[in-house]
Coordinates of C-alpha atoms in Angstrom, one line a residue:
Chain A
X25 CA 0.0 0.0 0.0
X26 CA 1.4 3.7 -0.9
X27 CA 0.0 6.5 0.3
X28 CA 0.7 10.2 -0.8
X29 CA 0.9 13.2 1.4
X30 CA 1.0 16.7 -0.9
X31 CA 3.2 18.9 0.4
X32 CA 3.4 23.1 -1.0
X33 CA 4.4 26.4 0.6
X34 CA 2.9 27.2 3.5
X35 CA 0.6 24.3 4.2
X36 CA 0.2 23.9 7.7
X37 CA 2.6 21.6 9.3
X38 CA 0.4 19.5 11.7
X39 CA -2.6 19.1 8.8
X40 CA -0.1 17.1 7.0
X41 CA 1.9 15.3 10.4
X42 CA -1.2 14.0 11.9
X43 CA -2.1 11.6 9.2
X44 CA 1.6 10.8 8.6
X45 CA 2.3 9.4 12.1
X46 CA -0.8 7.4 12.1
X47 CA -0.8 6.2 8.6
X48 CA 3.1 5.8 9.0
X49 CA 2.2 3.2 11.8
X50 CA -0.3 1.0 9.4
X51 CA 2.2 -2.0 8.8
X52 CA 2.9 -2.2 4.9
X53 CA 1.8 1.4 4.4
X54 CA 4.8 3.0 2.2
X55 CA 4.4 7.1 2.9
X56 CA 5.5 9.3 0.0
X57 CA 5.7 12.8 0.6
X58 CA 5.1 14.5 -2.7
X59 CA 5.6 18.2 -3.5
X60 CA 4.6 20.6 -6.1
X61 CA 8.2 20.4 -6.8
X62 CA 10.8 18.2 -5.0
X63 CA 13.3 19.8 -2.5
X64 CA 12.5 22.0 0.5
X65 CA 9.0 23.4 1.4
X66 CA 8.6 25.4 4.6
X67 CA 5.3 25.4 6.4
X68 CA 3.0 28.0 7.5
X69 CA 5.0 28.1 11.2
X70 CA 8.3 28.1 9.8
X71 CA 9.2 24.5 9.4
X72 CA 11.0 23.7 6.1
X73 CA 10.7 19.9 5.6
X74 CA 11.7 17.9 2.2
X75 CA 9.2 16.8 -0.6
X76 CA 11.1 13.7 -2.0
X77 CA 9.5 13.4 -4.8
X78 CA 7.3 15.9 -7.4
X79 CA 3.7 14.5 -7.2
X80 CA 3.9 13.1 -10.5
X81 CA 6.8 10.9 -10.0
X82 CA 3.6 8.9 -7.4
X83 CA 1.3 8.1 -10.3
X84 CA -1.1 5.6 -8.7
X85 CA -1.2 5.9 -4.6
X86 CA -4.2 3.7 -2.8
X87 CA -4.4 6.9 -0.6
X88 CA -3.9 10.6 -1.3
X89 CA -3.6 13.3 2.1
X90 CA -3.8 16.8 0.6
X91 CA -3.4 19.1 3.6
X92 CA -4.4 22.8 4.0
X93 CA -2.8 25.9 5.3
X94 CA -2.1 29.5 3.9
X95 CA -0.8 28.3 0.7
X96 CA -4.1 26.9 -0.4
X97 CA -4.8 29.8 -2.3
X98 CA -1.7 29.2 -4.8
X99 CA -3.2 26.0 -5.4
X100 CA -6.9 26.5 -6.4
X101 CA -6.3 27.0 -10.8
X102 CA -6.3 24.3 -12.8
X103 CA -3.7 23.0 -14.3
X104 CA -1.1 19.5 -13.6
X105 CA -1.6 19.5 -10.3
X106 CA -5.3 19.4 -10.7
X107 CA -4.8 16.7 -13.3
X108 CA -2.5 14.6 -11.0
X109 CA -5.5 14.7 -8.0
X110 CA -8.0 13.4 -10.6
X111 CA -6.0 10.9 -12.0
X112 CA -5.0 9.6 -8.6
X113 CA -8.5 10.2 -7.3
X114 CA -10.1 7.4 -10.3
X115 CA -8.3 4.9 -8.9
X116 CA -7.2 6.0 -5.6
X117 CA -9.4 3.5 -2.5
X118 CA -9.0 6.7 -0.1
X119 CA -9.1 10.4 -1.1
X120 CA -8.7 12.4 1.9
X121 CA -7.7 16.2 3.0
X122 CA -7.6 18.2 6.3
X123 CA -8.6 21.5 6.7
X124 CA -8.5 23.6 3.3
X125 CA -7.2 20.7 1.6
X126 CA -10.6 20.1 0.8
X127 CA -10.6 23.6 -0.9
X128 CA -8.0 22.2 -3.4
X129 CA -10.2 19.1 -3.7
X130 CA -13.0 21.0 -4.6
X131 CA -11.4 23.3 -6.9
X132 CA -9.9 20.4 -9.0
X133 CA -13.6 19.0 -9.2
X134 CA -13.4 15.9 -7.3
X135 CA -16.2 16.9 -4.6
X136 CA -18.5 17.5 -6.6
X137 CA -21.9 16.6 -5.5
X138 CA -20.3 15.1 -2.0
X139 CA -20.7 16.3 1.7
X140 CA -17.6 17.5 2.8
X141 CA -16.0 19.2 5.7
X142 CA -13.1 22.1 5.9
X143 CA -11.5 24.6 8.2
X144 CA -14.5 26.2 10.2
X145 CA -14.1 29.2 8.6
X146 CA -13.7 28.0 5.2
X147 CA -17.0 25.7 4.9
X148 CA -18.9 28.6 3.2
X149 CA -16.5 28.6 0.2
X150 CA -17.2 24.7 -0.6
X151 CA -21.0 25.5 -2.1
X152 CA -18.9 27.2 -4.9
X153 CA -17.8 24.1 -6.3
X154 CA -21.1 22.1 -5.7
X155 CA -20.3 20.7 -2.4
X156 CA -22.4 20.0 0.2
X157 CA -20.6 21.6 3.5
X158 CA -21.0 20.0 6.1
X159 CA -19.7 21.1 9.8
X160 CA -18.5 17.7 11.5
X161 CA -14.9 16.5 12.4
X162 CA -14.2 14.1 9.9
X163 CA -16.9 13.3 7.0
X164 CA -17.0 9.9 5.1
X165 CA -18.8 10.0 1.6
X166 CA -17.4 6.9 0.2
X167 CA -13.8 6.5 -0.7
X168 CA -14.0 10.9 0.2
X169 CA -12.8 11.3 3.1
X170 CA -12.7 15.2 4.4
X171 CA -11.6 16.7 8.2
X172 CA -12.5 19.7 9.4
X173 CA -9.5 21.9 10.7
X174 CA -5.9 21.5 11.4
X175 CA -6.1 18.9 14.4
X176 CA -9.2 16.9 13.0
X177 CA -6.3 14.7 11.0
X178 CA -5.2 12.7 13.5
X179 CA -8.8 11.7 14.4
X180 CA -9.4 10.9 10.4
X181 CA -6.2 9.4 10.2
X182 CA -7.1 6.6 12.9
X183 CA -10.6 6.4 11.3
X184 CA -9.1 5.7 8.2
X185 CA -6.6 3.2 9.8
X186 CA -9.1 1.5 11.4
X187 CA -11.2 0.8 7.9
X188 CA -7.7 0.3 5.8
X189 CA -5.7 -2.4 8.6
X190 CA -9.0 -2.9 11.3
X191 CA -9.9 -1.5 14.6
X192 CA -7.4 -3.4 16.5
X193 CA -4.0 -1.8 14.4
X194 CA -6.0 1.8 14.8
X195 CA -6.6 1.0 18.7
X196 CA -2.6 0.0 18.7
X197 CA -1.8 3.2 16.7
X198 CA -3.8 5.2 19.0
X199 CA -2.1 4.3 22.0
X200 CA 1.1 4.1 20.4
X201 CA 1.0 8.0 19.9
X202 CA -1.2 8.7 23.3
X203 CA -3.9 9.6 22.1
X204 CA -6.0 10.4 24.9
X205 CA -6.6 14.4 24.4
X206 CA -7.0 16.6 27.9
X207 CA -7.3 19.9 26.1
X208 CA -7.0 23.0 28.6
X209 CA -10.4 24.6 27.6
X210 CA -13.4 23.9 25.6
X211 CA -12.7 26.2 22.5
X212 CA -12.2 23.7 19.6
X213 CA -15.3 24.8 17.6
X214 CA -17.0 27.7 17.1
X215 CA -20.0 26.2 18.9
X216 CA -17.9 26.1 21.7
X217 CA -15.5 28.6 21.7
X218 CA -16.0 31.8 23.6
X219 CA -17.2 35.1 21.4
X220 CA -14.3 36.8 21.0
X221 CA -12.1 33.8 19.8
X222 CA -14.5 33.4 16.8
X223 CA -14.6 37.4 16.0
X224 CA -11.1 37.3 16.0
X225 CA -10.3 34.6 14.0
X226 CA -13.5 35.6 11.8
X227 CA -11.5 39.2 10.9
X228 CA -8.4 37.3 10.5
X229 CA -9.8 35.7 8.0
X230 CA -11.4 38.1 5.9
X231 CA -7.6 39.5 5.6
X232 CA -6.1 36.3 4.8
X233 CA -8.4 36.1 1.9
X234 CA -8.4 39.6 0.9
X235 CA -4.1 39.6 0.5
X236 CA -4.5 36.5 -1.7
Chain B
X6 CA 10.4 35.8 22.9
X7 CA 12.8 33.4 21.6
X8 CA 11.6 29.2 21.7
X9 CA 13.7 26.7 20.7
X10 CA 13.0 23.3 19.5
X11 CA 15.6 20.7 19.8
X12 CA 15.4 18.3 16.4
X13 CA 17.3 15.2 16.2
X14 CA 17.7 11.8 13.7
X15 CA 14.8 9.5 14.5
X16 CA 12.6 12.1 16.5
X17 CA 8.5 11.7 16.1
X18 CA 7.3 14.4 14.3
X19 CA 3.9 14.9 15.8
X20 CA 6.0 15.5 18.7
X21 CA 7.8 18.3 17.6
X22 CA 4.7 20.1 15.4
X23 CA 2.0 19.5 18.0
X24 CA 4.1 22.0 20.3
X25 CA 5.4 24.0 16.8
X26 CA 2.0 24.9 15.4
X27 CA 0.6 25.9 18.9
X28 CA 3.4 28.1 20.3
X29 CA 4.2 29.6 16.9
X30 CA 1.0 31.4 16.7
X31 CA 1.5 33.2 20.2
X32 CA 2.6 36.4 18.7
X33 CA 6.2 37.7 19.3
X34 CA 7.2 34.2 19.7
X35 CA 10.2 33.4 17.1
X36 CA 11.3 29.3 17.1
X37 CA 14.3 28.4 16.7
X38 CA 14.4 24.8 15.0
X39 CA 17.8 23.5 16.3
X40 CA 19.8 20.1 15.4
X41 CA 22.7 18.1 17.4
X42 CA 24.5 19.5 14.0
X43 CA 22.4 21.9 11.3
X44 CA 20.6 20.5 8.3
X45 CA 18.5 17.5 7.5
X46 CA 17.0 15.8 10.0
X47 CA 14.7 12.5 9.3
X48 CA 12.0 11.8 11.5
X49 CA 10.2 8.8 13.0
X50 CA 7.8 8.0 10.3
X51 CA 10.4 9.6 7.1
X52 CA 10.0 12.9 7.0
X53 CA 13.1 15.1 6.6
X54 CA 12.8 18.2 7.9
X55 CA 15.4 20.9 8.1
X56 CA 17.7 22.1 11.5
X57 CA 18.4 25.9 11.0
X58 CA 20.8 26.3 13.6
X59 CA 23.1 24.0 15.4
X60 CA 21.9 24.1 19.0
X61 CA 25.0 25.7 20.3
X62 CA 24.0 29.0 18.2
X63 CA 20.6 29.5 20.4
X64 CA 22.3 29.8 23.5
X65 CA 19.4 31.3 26.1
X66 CA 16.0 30.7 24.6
X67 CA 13.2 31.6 26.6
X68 CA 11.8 28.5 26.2
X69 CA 13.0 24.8 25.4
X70 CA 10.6 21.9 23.7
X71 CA 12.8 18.4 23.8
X72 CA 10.6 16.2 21.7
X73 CA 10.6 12.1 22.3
X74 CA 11.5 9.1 19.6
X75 CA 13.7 6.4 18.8
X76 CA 15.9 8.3 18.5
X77 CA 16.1 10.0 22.2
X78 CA 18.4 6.3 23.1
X79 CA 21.0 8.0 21.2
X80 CA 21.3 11.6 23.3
X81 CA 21.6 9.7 26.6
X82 CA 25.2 10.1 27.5
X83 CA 27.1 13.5 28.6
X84 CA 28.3 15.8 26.5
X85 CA 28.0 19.2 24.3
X86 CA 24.4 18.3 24.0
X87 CA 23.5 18.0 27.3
X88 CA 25.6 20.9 28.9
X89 CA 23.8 22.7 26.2
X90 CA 20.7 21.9 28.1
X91 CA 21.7 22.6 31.2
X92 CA 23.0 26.0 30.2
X93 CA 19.5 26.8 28.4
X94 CA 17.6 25.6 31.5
X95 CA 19.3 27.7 34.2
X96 CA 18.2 30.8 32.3
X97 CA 15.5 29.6 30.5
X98 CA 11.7 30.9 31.4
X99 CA 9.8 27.2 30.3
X100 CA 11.8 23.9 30.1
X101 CA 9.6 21.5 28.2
X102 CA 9.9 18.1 26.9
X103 CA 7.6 15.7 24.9
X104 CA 7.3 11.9 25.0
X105 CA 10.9 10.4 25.7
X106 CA 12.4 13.5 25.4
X107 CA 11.9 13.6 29.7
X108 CA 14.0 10.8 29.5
X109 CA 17.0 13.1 27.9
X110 CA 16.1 16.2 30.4
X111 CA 16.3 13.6 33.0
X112 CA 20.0 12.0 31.9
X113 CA 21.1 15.8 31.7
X114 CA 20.6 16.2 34.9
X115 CA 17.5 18.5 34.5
X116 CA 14.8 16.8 36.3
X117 CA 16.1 15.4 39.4
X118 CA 14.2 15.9 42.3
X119 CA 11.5 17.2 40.4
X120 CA 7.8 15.3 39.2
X121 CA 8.0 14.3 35.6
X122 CA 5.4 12.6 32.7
X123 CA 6.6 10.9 29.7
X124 CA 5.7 8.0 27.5
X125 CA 3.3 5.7 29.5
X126 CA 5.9 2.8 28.1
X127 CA 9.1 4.9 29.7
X128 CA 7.8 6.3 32.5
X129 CA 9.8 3.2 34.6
X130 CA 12.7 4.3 33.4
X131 CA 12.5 8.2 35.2
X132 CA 13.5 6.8 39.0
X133 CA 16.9 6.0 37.6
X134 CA 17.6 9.7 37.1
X135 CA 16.2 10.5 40.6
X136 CA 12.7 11.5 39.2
X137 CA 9.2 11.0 40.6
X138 CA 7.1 9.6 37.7
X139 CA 4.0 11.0 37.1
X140 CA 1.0 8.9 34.7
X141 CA -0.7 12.7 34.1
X142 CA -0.6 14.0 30.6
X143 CA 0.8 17.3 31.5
X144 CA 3.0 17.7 34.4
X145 CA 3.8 21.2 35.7
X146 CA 6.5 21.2 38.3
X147 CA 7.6 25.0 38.4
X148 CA 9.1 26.1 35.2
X149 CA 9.6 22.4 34.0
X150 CA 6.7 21.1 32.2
X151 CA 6.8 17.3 30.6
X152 CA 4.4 15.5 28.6
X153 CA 2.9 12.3 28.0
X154 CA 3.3 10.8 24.8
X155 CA 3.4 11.7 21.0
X156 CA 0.2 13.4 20.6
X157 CA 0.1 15.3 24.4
X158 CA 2.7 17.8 23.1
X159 CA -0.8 19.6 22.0
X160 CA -1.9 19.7 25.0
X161 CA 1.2 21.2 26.6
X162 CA 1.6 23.5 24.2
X163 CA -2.0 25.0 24.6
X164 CA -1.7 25.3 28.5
X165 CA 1.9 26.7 28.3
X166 CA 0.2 29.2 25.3
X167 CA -2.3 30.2 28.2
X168 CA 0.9 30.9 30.8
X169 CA 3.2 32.7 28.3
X170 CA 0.3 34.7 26.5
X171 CA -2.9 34.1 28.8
X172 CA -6.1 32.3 28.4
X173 CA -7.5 34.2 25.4
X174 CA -4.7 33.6 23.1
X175 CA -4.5 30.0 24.0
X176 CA -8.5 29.9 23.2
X177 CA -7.8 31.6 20.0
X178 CA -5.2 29.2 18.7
X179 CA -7.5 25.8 20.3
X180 CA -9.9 27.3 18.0
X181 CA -7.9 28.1 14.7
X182 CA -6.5 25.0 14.9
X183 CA -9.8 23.3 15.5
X184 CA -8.7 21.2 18.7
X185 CA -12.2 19.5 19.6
X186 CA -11.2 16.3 19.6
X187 CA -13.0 13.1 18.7
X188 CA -11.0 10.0 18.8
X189 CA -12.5 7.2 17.1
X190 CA -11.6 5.0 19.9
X191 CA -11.1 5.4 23.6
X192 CA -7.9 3.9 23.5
X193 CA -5.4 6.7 24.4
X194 CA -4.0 5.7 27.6
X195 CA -3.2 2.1 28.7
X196 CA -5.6 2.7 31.4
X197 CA -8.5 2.5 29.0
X198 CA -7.0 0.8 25.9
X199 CA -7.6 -2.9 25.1
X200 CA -5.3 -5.2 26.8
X201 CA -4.0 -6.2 23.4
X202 CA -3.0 -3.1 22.7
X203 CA -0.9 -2.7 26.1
X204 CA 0.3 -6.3 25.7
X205 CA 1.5 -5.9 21.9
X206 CA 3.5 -2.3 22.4
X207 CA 4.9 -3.4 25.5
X208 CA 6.9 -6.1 23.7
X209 CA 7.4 -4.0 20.3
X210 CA 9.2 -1.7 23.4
X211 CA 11.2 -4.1 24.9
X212 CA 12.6 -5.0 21.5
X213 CA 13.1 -1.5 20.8
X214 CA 14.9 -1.2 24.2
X215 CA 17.4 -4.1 23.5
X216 CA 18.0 -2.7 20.0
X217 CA 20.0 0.0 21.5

């Protein structure tokens, strides 16, 4: 099994290193980690990690991870890249994203007519491209699998790695990296989170997109 | 603010980024992504990512994050390394560690006498260094904070964010990076994971532990 993880310019770094150490743990699951070009890429936080390969050198992965982050943007015309997620999306068994990633998803054309999730703050740009938003942590519609922001990978990575090697390898996996989250306050969602924390990030937004 | 993040051959990623994408989003915080020597780096699970600095070049960081691997057996013995860290923790504002990465505070010298987390499969191993262990995810003991494994570097992160920056900019990054978790299973902590589970990573550790 071969699963690709895209990496670009300023994706966000955990989007991308959720899924890869708990898809990394599935036993036979060969990770490539495929750039828009090969050679460095640095995150959205600074962190400049390698892309071993361009994304066409991985023709035919069983499962594709396209992450999101700030660099989205740069990504949403059409052109090879969007031609490599379509080719590897026909005969891919998983085709998955975290946060924005389902952005570039959308934009290629490949969630079209499917419920998907996204960033909280970018589910209202998904009707755009005849998706079907959908505000949940990680969202199944058959070999589509989307998660919501940044941290929702790791809990569709082990969902995914219970349906690819079984519950008991995802239960080992999960315990493997600890996951048993204590989180210091209740302000993961905008459901939850306190007022200002959603205006804030609300008028963050609106000037991320506006200096695209 | 200056934080630095100790990167080294063999380190586990999520480790390292959980902590990465929480405390570099508290404004005015720069990291500093330091290697035993500068340049490529290859984690856990295969991804390469890049040392800026050697650590020797961030000499009094306000804070310190020692993330946990397979590859923490190989920082055990005195040296540059570790006088390194004792330097950085006399003067430093947070010491930190992640997963195993206790376990090199603790062989530096760093955590005797004090109450320490770490790995649920290494926390045995803290007494040696003259440390009480401590099966909590996040263990404050004054300025030294430890976590439990992998994944509770999130955690840490988010309540350190609160200390260094106060509550409402650790609620504003929980909610940009969308930390509401949901784990598929409730298998995060040997304490509520299957006994299969426990059983199988306790002997993947002990041959991990006689591989040294």
């Amino acid at each position: 099994m071969e699963t690709a993880i895209l990496l670009y310019d300023r994706f966000t770094a955990l989007d991308a290193v959720g899924p890869l150490d708990v898809l990394g743990r599935i036993p036979g699951n060969e990770i490539r980690l495929v750039g828009v070009e090969p050679g460095p890429v640095t995150t959205e936080t600074g962190l400049t990690v390698n892309a071993e390969q361009r994304f066409g050198d991985v023709p035919t992965p069983d499962a594709l991870v396209v992450p999101g982050g700030f660099g989205q943007v740069d990504l949403m015309d059409d052109g090879p890249l969007h031609e490599w997620l379509r080719a590897v999306h026909e005969q891919s068994t998983w085709t998955t994203s975290v946060c924005t990633g389902s952005l570039i998803l959308a934009a290629a054309g490949i969630l079209k007519g499917h419920r998907a999730t996204s960033h909280w703050l970018a589910l209202d740009q998904l009707p755009a491209y005849g998706v079907e938003p959908v505000a949940e942590r990680v969202v199944f519609d058959g070999k589509i699998v989307t998660a919501a922001g940044v941290s929702s990978g790791i809990d569709m990575a082990l969902a995914l790695a219970a349906r690819i090697a079984g519950d008991e390898v995802a239960q080992i996996i999960q315990l493997g990296i600890e996951y048993d989250p204590q989180p210091p306050f209740d302000a993961g969602s905008p459901d939850k989170a306190p007022d200002f924390a959603v205006e804030f990030l609300r008028s963050q937004s609106r000037f991320v997109l506006e200096g695209r």
